[in-house]
CSV table of C-alpha atoms in Angstrom, one decimal:
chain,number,residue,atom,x,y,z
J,276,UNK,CA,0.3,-9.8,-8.1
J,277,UNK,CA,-3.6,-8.6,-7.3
J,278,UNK,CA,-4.7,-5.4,-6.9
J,279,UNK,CA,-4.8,-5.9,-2.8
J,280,UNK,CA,-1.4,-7.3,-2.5
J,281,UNK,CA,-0.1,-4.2,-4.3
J,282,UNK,CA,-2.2,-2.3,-1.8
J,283,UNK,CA,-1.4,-4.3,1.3
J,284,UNK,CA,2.3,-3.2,0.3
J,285,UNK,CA,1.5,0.5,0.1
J,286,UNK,CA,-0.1,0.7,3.3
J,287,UNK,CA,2.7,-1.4,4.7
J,288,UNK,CA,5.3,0.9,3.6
J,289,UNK,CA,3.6,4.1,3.4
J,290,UNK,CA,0.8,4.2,6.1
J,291,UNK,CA,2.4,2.3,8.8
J,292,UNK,CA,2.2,4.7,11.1
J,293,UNK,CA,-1.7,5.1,10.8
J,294,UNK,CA,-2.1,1.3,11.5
J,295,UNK,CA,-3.3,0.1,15.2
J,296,UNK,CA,-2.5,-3.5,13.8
J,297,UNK,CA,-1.1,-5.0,11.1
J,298,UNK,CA,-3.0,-4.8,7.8
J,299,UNK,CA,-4.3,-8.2,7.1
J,300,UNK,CA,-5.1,-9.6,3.8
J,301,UNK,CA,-8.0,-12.2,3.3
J,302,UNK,CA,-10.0,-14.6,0.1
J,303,UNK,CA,-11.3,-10.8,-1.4
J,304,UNK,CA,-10.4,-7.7,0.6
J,305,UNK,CA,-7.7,-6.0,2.3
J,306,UNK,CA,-8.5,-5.0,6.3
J,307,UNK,CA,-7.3,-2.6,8.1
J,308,UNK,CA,-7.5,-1.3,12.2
J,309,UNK,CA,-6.7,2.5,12.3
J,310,UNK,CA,-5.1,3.9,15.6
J,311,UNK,CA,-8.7,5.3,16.4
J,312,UNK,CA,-10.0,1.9,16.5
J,313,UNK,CA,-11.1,2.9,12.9
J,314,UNK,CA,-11.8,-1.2,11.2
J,315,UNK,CA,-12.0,-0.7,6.8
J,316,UNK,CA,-12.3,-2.9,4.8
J,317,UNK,CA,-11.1,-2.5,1.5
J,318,UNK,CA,-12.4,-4.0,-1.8
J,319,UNK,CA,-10.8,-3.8,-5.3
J,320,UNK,CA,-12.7,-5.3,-8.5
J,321,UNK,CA,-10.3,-3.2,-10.4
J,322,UNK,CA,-8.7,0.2,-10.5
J,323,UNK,CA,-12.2,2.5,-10.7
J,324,UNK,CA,-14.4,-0.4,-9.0
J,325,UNK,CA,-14.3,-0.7,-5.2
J,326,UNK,CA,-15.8,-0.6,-2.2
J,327,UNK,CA,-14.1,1.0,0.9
J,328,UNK,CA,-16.4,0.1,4.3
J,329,UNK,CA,-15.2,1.1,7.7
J,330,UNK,CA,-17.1,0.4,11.2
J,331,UNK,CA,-15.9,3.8,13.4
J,332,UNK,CA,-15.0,1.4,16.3
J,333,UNK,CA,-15.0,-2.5,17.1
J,334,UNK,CA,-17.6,-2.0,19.4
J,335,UNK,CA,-20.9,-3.1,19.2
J,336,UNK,CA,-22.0,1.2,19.1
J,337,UNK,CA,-19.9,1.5,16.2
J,338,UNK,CA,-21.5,3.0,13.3
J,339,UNK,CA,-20.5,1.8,9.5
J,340,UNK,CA,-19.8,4.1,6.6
J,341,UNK,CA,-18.7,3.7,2.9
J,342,UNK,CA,-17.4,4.3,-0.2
J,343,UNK,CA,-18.0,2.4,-3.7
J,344,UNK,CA,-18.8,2.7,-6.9
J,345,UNK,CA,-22.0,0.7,-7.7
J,346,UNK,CA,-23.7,3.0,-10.7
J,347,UNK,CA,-27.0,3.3,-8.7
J,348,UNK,CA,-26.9,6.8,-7.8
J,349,UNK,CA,-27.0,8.7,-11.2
J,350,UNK,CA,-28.4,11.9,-9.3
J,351,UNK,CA,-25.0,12.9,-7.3
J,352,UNK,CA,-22.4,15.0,-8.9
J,353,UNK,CA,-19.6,12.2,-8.1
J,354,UNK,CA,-21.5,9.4,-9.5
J,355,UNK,CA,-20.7,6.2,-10.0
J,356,UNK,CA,-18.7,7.1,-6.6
J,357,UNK,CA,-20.2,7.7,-3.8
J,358,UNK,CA,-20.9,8.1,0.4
J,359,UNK,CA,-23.0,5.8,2.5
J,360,UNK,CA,-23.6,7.6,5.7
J,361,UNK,CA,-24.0,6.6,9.0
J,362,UNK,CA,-27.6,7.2,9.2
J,363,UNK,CA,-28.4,5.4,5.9
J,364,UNK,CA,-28.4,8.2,3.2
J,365,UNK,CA,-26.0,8.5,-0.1
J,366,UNK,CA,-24.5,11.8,-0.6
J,367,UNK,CA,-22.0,12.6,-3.1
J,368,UNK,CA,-18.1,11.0,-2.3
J,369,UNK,CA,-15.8,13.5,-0.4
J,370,UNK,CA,-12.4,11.9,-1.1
J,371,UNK,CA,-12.2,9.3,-3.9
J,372,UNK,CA,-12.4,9.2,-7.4
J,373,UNK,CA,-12.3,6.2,-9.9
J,374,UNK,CA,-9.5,8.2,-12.0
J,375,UNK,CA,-7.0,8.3,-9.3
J,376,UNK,CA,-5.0,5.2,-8.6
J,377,UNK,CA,-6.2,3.1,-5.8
J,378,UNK,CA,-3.2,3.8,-3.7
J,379,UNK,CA,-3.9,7.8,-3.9
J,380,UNK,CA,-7.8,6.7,-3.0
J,381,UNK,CA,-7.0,4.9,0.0
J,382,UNK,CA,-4.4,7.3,1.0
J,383,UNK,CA,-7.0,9.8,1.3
J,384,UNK,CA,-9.3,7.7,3.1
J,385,UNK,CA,-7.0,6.7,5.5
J,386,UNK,CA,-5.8,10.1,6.1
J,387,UNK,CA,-9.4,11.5,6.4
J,388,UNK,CA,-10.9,8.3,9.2
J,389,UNK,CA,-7.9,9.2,11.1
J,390,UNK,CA,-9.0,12.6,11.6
J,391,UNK,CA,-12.8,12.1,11.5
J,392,UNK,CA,-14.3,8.5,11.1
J,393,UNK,CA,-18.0,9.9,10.3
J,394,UNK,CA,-16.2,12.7,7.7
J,395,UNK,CA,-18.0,15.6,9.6
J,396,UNK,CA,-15.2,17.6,8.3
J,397,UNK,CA,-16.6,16.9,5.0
J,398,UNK,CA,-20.1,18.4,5.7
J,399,UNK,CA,-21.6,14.4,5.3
């Protein structure tokens, strides 16, 4: 079984509730529609490599935002992790880790964009 159908199972069972649509599994990645209108897209290379994108709406206005860990930021405190921001800047990754298991990772994330897409909360 691959990493995203393990995942697409967790959120199935455990994150139902956050889900606007069913999650939907494609070639490389594991998409998701939170109830906000929240759209992620979730990539898995292995346990501490991924890249977790999310648009804050559909909409054409929607702004994207993400999480991976590409080893090109060496200057923030949670590298190889770490925040894209809306307005184009890298700042250091509120809610993963590459030592947690994927399923606590996206667990947080999910929890998180359902509160606050653009992770204002998180002082991003």
């Amino acid at each position: 079984m691959s990493l995203h159908t393990e995942l697409l199972d967790y959120v199935e069972r455990a994150h139902e509730g956050a889900l606007l649509a069913p999650a939907r599994l494609s070639q490389d990645a594991l998409n998701l529609v939170l109830r906000n209108g929240v759209v992620l897209t979730v990539r898995y290379a292995a346990p501490d490599a991924y890249s977790l994108r999310w648009r804050t709406s559909a909409d054409i206005d929607g702004v994207e935002l993400g999480i991976d860990t590409a080893p090109v930021h060496p200057q923030l405190e949670t590298t190889p992790n770490h925040l894209h921001r809306a307005d184009g800047s890298v700042a250091a990754d509120p809610l993963t880790d590459p030592r947690r298991s994927p399923q606590e990772n996206l667990a947080r994330v999910i929890d998180a964009l359902g509160r606050d897409p653009q992770l204002a909360d998180f002082g991003t």
